[in-house]
Short mmCIF file of C-alpha atoms (C1' of nucleotides) in Angstrom, two decimals:
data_model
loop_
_atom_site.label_atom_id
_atom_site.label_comp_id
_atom_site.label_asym_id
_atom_site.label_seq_id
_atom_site.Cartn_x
_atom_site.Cartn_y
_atom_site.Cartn_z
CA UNK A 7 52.78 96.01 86.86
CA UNK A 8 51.10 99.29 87.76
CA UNK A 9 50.61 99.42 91.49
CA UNK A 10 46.94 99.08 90.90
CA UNK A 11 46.93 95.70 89.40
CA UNK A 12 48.43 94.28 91.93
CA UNK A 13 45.64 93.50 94.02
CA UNK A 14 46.97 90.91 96.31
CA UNK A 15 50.55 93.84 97.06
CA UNK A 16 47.74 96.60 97.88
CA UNK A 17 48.28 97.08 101.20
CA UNK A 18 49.56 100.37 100.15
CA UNK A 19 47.23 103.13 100.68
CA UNK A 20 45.60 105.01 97.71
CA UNK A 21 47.53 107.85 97.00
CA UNK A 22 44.82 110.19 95.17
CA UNK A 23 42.44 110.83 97.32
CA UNK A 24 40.86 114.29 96.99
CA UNK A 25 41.52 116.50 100.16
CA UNK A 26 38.87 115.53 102.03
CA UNK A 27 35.25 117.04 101.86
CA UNK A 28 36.37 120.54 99.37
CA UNK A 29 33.67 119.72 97.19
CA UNK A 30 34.89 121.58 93.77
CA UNK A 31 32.94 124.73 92.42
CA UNK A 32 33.06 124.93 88.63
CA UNK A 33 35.30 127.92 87.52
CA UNK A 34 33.91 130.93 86.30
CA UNK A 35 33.09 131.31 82.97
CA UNK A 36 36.11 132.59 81.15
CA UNK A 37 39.08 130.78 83.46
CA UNK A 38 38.80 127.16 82.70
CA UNK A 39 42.41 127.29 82.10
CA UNK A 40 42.55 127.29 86.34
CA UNK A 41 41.83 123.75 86.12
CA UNK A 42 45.05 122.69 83.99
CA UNK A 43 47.12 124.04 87.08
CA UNK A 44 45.28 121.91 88.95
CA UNK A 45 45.55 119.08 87.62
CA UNK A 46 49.51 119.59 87.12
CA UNK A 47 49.47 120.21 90.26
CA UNK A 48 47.81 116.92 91.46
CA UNK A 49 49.54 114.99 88.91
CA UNK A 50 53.09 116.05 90.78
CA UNK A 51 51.54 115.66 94.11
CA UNK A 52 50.40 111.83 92.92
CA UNK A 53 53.95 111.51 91.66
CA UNK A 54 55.89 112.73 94.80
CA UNK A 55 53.62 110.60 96.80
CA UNK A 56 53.50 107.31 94.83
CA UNK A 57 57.70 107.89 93.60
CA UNK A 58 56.65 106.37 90.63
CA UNK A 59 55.63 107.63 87.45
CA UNK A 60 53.85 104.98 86.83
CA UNK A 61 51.57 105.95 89.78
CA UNK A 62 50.76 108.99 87.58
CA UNK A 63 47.20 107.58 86.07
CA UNK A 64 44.50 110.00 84.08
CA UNK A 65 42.15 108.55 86.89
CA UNK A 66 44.45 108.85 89.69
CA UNK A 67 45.19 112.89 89.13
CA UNK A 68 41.72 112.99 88.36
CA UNK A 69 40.87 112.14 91.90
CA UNK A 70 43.69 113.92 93.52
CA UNK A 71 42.51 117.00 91.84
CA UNK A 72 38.53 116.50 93.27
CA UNK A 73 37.23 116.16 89.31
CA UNK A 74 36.25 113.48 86.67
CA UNK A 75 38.42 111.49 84.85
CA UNK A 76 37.01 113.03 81.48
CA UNK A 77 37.46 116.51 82.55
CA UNK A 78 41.02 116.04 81.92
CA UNK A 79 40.47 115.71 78.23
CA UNK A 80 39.17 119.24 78.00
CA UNK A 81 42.98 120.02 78.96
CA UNK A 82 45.31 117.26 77.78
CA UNK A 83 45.36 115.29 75.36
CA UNK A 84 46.58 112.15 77.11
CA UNK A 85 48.30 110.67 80.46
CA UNK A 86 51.54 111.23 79.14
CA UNK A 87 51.06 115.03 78.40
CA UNK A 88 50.06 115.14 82.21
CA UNK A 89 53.59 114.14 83.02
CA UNK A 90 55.50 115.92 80.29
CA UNK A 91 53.95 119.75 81.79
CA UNK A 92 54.98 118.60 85.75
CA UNK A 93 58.20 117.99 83.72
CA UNK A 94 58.46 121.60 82.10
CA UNK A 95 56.90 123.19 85.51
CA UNK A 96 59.75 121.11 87.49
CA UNK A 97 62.57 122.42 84.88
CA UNK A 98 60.81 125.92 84.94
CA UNK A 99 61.65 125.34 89.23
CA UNK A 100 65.53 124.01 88.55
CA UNK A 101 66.28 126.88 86.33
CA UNK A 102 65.03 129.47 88.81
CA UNK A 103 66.71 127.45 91.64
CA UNK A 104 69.67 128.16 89.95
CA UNK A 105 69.49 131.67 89.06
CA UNK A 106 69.13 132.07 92.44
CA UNK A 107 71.88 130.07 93.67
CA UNK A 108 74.05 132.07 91.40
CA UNK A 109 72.70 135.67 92.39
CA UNK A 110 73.04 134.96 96.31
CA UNK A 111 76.77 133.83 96.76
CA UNK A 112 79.00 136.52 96.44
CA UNK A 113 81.92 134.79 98.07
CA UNK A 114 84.26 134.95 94.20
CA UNK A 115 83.93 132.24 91.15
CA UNK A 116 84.76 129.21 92.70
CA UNK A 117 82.41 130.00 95.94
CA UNK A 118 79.69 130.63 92.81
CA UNK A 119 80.27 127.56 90.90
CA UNK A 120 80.01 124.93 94.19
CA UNK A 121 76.62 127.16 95.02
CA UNK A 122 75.28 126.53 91.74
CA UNK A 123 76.06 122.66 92.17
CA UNK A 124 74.73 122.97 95.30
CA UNK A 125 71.05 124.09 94.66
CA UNK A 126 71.26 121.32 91.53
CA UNK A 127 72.03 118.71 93.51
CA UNK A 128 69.65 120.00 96.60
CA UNK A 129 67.16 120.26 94.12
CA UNK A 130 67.10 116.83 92.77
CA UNK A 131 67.25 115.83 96.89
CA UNK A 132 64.18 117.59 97.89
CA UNK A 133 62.17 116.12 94.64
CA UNK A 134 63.98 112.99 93.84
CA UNK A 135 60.79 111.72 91.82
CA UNK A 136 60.38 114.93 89.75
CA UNK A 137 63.78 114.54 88.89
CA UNK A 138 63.81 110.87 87.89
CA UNK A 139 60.54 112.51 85.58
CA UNK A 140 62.60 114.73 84.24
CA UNK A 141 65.63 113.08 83.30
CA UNK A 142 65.03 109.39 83.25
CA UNK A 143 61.30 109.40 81.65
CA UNK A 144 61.99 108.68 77.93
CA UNK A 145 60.08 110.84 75.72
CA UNK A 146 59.47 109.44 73.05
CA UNK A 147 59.14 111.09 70.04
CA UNK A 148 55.25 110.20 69.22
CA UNK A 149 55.35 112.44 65.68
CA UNK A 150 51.51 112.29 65.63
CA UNK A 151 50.30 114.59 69.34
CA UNK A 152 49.39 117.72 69.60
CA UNK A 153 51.74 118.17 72.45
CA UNK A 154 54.63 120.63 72.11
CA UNK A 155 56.80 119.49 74.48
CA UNK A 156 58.66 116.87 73.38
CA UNK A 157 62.34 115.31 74.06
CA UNK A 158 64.05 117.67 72.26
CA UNK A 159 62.01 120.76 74.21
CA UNK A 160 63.26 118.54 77.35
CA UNK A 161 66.84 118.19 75.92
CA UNK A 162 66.74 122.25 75.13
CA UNK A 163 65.10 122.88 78.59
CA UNK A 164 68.03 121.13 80.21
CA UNK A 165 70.30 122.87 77.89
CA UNK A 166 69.39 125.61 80.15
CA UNK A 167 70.54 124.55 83.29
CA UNK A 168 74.41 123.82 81.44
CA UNK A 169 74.79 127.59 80.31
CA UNK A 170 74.46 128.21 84.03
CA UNK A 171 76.84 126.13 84.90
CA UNK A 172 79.26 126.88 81.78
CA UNK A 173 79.28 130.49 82.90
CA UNK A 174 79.95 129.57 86.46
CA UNK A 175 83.04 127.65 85.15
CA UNK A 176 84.00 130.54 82.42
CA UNK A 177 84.57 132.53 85.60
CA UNK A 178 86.42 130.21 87.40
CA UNK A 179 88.71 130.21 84.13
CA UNK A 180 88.92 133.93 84.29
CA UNK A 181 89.61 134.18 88.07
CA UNK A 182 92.69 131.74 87.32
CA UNK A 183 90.58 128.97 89.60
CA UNK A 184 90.16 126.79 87.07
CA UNK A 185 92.89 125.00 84.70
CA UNK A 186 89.96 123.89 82.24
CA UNK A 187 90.79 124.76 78.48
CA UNK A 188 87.55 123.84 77.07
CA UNK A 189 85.01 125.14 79.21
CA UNK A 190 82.03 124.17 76.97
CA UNK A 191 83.11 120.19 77.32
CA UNK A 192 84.17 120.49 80.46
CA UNK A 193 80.89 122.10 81.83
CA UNK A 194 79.23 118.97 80.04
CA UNK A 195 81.89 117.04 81.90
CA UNK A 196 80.65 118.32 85.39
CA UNK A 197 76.77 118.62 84.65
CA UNK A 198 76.97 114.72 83.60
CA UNK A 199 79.07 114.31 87.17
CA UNK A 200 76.31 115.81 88.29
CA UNK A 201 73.53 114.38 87.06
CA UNK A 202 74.82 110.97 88.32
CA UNK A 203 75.28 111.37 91.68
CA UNK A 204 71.90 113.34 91.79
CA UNK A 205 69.87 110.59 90.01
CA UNK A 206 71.77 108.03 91.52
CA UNK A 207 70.73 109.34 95.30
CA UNK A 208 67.26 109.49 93.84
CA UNK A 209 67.58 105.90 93.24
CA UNK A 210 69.19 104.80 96.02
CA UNK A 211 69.28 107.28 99.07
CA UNK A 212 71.53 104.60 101.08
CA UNK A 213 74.67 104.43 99.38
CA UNK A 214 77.83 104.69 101.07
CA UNK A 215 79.09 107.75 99.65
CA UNK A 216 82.18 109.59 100.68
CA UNK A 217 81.34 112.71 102.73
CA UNK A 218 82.59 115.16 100.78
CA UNK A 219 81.60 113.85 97.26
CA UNK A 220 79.97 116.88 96.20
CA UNK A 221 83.02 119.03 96.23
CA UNK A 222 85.10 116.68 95.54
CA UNK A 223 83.62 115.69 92.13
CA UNK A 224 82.91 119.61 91.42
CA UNK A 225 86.22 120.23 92.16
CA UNK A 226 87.81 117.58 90.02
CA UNK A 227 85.18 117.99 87.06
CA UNK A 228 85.73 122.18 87.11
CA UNK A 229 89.61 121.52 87.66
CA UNK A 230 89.71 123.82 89.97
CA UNK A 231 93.05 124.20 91.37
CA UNK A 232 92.96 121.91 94.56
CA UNK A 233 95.29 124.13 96.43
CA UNK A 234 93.24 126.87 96.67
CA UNK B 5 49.61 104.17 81.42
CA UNK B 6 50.58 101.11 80.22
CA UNK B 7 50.64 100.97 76.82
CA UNK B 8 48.34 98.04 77.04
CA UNK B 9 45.67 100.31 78.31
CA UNK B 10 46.17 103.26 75.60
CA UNK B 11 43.92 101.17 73.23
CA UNK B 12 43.74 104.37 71.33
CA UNK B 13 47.65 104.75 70.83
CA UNK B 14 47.55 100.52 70.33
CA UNK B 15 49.19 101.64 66.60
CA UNK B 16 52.49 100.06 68.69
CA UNK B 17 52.87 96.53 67.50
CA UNK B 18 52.59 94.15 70.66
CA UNK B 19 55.80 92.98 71.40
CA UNK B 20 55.49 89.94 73.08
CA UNK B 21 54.16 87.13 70.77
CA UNK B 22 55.58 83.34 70.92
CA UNK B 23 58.55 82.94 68.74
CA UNK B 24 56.19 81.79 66.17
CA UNK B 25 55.04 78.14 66.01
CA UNK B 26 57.78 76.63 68.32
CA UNK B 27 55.63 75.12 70.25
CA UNK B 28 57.44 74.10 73.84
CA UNK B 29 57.72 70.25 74.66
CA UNK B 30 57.38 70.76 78.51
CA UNK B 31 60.60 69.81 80.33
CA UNK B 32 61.45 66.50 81.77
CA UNK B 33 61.06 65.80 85.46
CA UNK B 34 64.26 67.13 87.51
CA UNK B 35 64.96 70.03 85.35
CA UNK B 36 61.97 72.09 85.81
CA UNK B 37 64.26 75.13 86.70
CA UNK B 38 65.19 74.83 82.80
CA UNK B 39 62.29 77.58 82.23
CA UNK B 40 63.14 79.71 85.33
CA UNK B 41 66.10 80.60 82.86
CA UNK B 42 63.74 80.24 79.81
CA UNK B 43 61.86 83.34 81.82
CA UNK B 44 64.20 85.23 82.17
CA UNK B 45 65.40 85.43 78.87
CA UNK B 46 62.03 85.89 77.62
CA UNK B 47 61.70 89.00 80.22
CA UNK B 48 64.89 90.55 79.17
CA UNK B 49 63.51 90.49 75.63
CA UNK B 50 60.42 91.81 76.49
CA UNK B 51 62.40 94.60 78.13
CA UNK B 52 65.17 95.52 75.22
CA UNK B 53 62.00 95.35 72.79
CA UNK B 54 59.55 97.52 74.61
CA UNK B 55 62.51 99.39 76.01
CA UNK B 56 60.69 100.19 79.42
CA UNK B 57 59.87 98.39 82.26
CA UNK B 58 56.44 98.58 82.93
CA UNK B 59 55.93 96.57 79.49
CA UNK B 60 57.59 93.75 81.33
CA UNK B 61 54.10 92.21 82.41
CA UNK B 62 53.52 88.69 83.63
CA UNK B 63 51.18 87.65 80.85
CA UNK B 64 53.89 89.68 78.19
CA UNK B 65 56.55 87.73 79.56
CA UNK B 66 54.64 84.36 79.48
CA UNK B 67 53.68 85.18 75.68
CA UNK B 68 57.09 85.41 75.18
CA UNK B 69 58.11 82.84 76.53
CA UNK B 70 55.26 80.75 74.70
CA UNK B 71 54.19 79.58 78.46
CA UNK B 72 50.54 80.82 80.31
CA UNK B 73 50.77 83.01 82.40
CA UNK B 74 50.09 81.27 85.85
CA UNK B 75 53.23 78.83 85.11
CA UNK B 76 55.50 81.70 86.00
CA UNK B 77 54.51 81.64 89.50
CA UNK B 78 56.21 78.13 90.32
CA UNK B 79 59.43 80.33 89.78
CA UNK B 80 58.78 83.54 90.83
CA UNK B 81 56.11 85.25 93.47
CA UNK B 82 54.94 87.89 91.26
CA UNK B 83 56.40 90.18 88.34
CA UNK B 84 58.56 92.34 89.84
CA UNK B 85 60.46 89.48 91.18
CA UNK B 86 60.88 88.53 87.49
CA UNK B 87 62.69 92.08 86.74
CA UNK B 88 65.05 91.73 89.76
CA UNK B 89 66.28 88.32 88.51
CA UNK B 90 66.76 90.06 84.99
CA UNK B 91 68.70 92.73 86.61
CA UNK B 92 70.85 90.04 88.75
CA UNK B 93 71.93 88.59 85.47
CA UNK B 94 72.66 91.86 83.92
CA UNK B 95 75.00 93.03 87.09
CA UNK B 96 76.60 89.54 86.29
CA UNK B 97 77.31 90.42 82.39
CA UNK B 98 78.54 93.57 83.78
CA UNK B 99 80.84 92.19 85.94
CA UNK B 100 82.41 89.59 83.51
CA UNK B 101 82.69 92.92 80.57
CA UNK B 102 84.44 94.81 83.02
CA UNK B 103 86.79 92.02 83.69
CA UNK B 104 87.52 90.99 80.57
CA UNK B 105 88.33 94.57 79.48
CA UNK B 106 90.95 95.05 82.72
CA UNK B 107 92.40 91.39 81.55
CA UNK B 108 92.54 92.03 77.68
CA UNK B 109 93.98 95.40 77.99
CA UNK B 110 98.29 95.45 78.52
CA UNK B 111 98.62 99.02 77.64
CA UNK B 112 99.60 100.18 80.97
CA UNK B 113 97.86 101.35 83.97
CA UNK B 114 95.60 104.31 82.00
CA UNK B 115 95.07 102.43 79.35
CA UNK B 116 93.52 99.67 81.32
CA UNK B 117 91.73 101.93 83.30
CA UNK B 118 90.27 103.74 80.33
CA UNK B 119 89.81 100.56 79.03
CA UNK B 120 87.31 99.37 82.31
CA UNK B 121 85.35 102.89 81.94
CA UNK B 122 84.94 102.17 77.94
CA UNK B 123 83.96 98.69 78.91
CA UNK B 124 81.31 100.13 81.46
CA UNK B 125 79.91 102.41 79.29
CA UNK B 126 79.68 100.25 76.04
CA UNK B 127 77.49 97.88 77.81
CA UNK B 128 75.20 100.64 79.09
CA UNK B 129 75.07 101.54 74.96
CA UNK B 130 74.39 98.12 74.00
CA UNK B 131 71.32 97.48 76.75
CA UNK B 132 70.00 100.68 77.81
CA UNK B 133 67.07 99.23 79.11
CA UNK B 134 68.43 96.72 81.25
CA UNK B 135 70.93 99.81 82.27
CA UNK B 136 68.09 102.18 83.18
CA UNK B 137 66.28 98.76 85.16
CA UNK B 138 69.94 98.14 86.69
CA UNK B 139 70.56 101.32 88.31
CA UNK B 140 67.29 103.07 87.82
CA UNK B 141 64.71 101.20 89.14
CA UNK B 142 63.58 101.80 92.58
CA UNK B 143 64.14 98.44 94.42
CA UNK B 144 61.60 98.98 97.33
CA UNK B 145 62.23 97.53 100.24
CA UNK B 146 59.45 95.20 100.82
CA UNK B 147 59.92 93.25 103.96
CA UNK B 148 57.39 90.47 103.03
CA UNK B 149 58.62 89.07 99.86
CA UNK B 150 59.95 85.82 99.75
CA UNK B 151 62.66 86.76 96.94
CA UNK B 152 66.10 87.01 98.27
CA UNK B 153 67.72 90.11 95.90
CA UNK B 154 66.65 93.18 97.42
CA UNK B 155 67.69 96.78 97.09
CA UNK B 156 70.66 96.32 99.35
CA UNK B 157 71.57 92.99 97.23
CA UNK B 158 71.54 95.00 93.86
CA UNK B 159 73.69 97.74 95.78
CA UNK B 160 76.13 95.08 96.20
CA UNK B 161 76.22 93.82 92.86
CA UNK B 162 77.00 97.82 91.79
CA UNK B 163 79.61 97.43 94.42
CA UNK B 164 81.49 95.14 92.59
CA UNK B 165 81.71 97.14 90.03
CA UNK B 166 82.94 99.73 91.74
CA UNK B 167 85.94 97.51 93.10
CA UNK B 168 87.32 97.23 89.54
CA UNK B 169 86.88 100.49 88.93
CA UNK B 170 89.35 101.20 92.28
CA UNK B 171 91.69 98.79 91.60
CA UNK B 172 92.35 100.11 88.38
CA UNK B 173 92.78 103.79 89.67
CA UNK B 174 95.16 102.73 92.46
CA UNK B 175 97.30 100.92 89.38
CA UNK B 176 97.36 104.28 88.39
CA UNK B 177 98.54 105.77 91.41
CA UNK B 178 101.20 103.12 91.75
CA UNK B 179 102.12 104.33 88.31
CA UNK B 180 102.31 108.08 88.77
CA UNK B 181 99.99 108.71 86.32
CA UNK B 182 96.94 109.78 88.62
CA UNK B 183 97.32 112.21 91.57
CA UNK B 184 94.48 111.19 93.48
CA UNK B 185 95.23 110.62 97.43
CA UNK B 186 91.77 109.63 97.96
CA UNK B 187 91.41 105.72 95.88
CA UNK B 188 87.85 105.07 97.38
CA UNK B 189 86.43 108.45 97.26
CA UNK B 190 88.20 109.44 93.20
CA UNK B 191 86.84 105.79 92.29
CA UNK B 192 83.14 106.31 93.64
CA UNK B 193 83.14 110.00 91.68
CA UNK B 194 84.68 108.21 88.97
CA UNK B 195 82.03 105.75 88.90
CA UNK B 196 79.43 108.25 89.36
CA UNK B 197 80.76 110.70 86.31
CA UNK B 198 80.36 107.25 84.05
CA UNK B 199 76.78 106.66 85.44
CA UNK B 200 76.01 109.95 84.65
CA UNK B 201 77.11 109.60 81.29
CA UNK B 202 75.77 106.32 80.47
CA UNK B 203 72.94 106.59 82.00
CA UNK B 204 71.77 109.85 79.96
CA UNK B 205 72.93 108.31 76.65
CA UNK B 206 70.39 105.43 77.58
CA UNK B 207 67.98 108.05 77.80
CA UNK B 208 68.40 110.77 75.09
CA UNK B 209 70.65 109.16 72.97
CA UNK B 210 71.40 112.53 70.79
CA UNK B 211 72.49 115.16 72.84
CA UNK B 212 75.58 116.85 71.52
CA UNK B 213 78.22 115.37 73.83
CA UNK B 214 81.65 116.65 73.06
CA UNK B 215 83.31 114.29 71.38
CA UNK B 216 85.81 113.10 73.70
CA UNK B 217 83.31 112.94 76.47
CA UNK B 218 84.21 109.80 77.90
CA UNK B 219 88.33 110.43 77.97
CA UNK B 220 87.13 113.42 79.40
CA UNK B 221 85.42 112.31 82.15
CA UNK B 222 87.70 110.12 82.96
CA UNK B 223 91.02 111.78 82.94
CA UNK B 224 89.37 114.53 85.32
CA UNK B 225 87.77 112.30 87.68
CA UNK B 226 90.49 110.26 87.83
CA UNK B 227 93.03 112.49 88.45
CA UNK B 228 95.47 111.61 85.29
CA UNK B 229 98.06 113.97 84.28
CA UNK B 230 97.29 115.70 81.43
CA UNK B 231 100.87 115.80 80.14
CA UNK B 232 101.09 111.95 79.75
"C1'" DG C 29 50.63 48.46 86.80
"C1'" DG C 30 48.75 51.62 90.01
"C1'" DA C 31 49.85 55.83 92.87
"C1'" DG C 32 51.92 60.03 93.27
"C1'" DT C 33 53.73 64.08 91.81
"C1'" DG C 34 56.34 67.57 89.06
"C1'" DG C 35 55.27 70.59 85.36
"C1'" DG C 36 52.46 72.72 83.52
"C1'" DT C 37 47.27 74.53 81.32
"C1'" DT C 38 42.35 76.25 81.44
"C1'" DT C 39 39.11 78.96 83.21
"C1'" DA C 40 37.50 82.56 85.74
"C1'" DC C 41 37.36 86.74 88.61
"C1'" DA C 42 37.80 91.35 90.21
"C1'" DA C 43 40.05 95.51 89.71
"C1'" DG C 44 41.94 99.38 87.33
"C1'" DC C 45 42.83 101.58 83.11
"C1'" DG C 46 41.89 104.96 78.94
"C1'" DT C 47 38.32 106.67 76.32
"C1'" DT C 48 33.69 107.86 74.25
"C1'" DA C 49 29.05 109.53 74.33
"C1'" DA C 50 25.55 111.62 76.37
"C1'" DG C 51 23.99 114.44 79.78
"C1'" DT C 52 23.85 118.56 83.27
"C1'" DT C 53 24.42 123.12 85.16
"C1'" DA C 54 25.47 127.79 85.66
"C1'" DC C 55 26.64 131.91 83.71
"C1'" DA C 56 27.26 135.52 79.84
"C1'" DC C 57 25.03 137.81 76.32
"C1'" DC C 58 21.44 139.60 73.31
"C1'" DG D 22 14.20 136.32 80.01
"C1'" DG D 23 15.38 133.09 76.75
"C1'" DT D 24 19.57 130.99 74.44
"C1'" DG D 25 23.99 129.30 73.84
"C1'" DT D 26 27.93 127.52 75.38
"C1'" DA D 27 31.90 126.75 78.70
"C1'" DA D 28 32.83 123.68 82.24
"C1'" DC D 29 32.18 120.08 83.79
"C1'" DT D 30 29.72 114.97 85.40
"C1'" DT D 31 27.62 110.24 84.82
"C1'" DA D 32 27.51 106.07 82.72
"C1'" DA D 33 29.31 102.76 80.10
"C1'" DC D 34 32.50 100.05 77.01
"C1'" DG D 35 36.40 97.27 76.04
"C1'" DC D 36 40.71 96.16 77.32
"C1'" DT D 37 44.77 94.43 80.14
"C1'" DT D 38 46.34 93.16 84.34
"C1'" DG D 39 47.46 89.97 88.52
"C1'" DT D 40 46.00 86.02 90.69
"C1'" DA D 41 43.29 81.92 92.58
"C1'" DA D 42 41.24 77.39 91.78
"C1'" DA D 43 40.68 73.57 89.40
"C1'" DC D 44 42.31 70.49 86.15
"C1'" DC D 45 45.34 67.54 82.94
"C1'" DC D 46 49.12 64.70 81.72
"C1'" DA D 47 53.41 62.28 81.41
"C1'" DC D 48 56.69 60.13 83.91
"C1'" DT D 49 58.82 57.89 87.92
"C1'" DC D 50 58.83 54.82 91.58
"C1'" DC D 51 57.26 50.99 94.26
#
DNA sequence: GGAGTGGGTTTACAAGCGTTAAGTTACACC
DNA sequence: GGTGTAACTTAACGCTTGTAAACCCACTCC
C-alpha cells in the first residue's frame, strides 16, 4: 500500500532525494545531536512533499537528509519516533503561532479571539499534512519504547493550544461579548469546531464551503453576541 | 512503516488469517460478483481489526477473505480501489443511520435534529476506522484509474449527509426553536462541529470532553434557544 | 461429448522496507 | 604520536508488498 510498492502506480517522482551534490561532512566531535535536526527536518520535508505519512520511511528521510539508513538508529529508535518529534516540533510551531496571534491584535476580545482562530486555522492551511500528523496519526500507546512522547504527551501538547483559546473566550465573557456560561466546555466546543473544518480542508481542499465559515462557526461556538 | 515490515515490533498478532478451515467452494458461473462483496467485507474487517489503513493490503485482504491474492484483481484494479469501495459502503450505512434516526424520532423538531447529530456521531464511535478512511483519507485524484468513485464522488456521498443534517435545522427554523437565517451555511458548521468531534474521538478516544459535548455542540451551532 | 470460458490458483519476480553486523574515518585526549 | 571513540558507512539478511504470466478446473452450451 505504501507508495513504494506500487511499482506499476510509480510514475510519481521520488520524493527523497538528497539536495543535489552537498556531499555531507561528518559533524564535529561533540555535536552529533546536529544530525537529529536533520533528520526531523527531512522527515517533515518527505512528509509535506509526499502528503502522506506513510511516505515517511527510515530509508526515505534517510536519503532526504544526504545519510545512511542506519545512521538514524544512533538517534531514534524507530520510524515511528521520526514522525512523533516532526509532531512535537509542528505543535512546538502552533503554540507559538498562537501566542503570536494573540499578542499582535489589539483591536478588544472578540477582535482577539477570531485572530487566534485565525492563525489555527491558517496554520493547519499552510501545513495541511503536518496537521493531519498531528491530529489524525494514532499514537498508539506501545508501553515497551523508549520514546517519551506518546498520545497522552500529544493529547497534553494540544491541551495547550485550548488554554489559548479558553482565555481568548474568558475575555470575551468579561468584555460582555460573549453569552457563554461555561467557558471551559465551550472553548472545547469551539476548538473541536475548529479542528473540523481545519482537518477537513486538509482532506479535502475543494469543498463548497460558505464564505464566511470561519467567523461564522467562531462566532456561533464563542456565542458571541451576533449584533455586535 | 507497515507493520508488516517492523519484523522487530512483529509481537502484533497478524490480523488477517482465513476464518479458520472454511475452506471456499468457488462460486457458480453467473455470480462471480458474489466475492466482489465477499472482498469487501473481508477489507472492512481487515480495517476495524488493524484499525488503520495501510494494514488494508491486497494479500491481507485476500487472507481474509481465504482467496490468493491475484483473484482480487478480476474485481478491482489495485488496493486502493478496494478501500474506496469499503468507504462507498460505509457512506451508504451512514446514510440509512441517519435516516432512520430522523424517521424513528417524533419528539419534535430539536429532538429529531439532536437525534440525526447523535445518530452521526454514534456511528463514527462504533467504526472509527472506517470514519477516519471515510472522511480522512486523501482520495487523490488520479486521472488514469479505471474505478469510477473518486474524491469528488466520496464528496458527494458526505453531501448527502449534509442534506439531512439541513433539513432537520430548517424543521427547526419552521419551529422557532433555532434562530439561524443562514440553513446552508448553520448546517455545513453544524456538520463540521460533529466532524470535529467524531472524528477526534476516533482518534484519542480519552480526552476529557465535557460531558454534554455533543448537546453542546449542537445547540450552539445550530442556533437553538437556550430557554427551550 | 468436445470446445470454450468464467472463476479462480500457482509460481515467480522485482522492488522497497526495517534492521543487524561489521567496518571506516576523523578528531580529541593523554 | 599513538589510542580510543564518536559519527557515521557498506553490505547483507529476511520479510512483505504489488503484479504479471501461466496454469487448472468445473460447468455450460452447441
Amino acid at each position: 500500500m505504501s507508495a513504494a510498492a506500487h511499482p506499476a502506480s510509480a510514475s510519481v517522482a521520488r520524493v527523497s532525494t538528497p539536495p543535489e551534490g552537498h556531499t555531507r561532512t561528518r559533524n564535529p566531535r561533540g555535536q552529533g545531536d546536529r544530525l537529529r535536526d536533520e533528520i526531523v527536518a527531512a522527515a517533515a520535508a518527505v512528509l509535506d512533499e509526499a502528503g502522506t505519512a506513510e511516505a515517511v520511511t527510515l530509508r526515505a528521510v534517510a536519503r532526504r537528509a544526504g545519510i545512511s539508513a542506519p545512521s538514524i538508529y544512533r538517534h531514534f529508535p524507530d520510524p515511528p519516533a521520526i514522525l512523533l518529534a516532526v509532531a512535537q516540533e509542528a505543535f512546538e510551531m502552533l503554540r507559538h503561532r498562537l501566542a503570536e496571534a494573540a499578542e499582535s491584535e489589539r483591536g478588544g476580545p472578540t477582535a482577539r479571539l477570531q485572530a487566534v482562530c485565525g492563525g489555527y486555522l491558517r496554520f493547519a492551511e499552510e501545513h495541511p499534512s503536518r496537521y493531519r500528523v498531528m491530529f489524525g496519526g494514532v499514537w498508539r500507546a506501545d508501553p515497551d519504547r523508549g520514546d517519551s512522547l506518546t498520545e497522552a504527551s500529544v493529547l497534553a501538547l494540544g491541551a495547550e493550544a485550548l488554554e489559548v483559546l479558553a482565555a481568548g473566550l474568558a475575555e470575551c465573557v468579561a468584555d460582555g461579548t460573549s453569552l457563554s456560561t461555561d467557558v471551559r466546555a465551550d472553548a472545547t466546543a469551539l476548538w473541536l469546531g475548529l479542528h473540523g473544518l481545519a482537518h477537513q480542508r486538509a482532506v479535502a481542499a475543494r469543498f463548497p464551503w460558505p464564505e464566511d465559515i470561519e467567523t461564522r462557526m467562531v462566532r456561533l461556538l464563542a456565542s458571541l453576541d451576533p449584533a455586535r
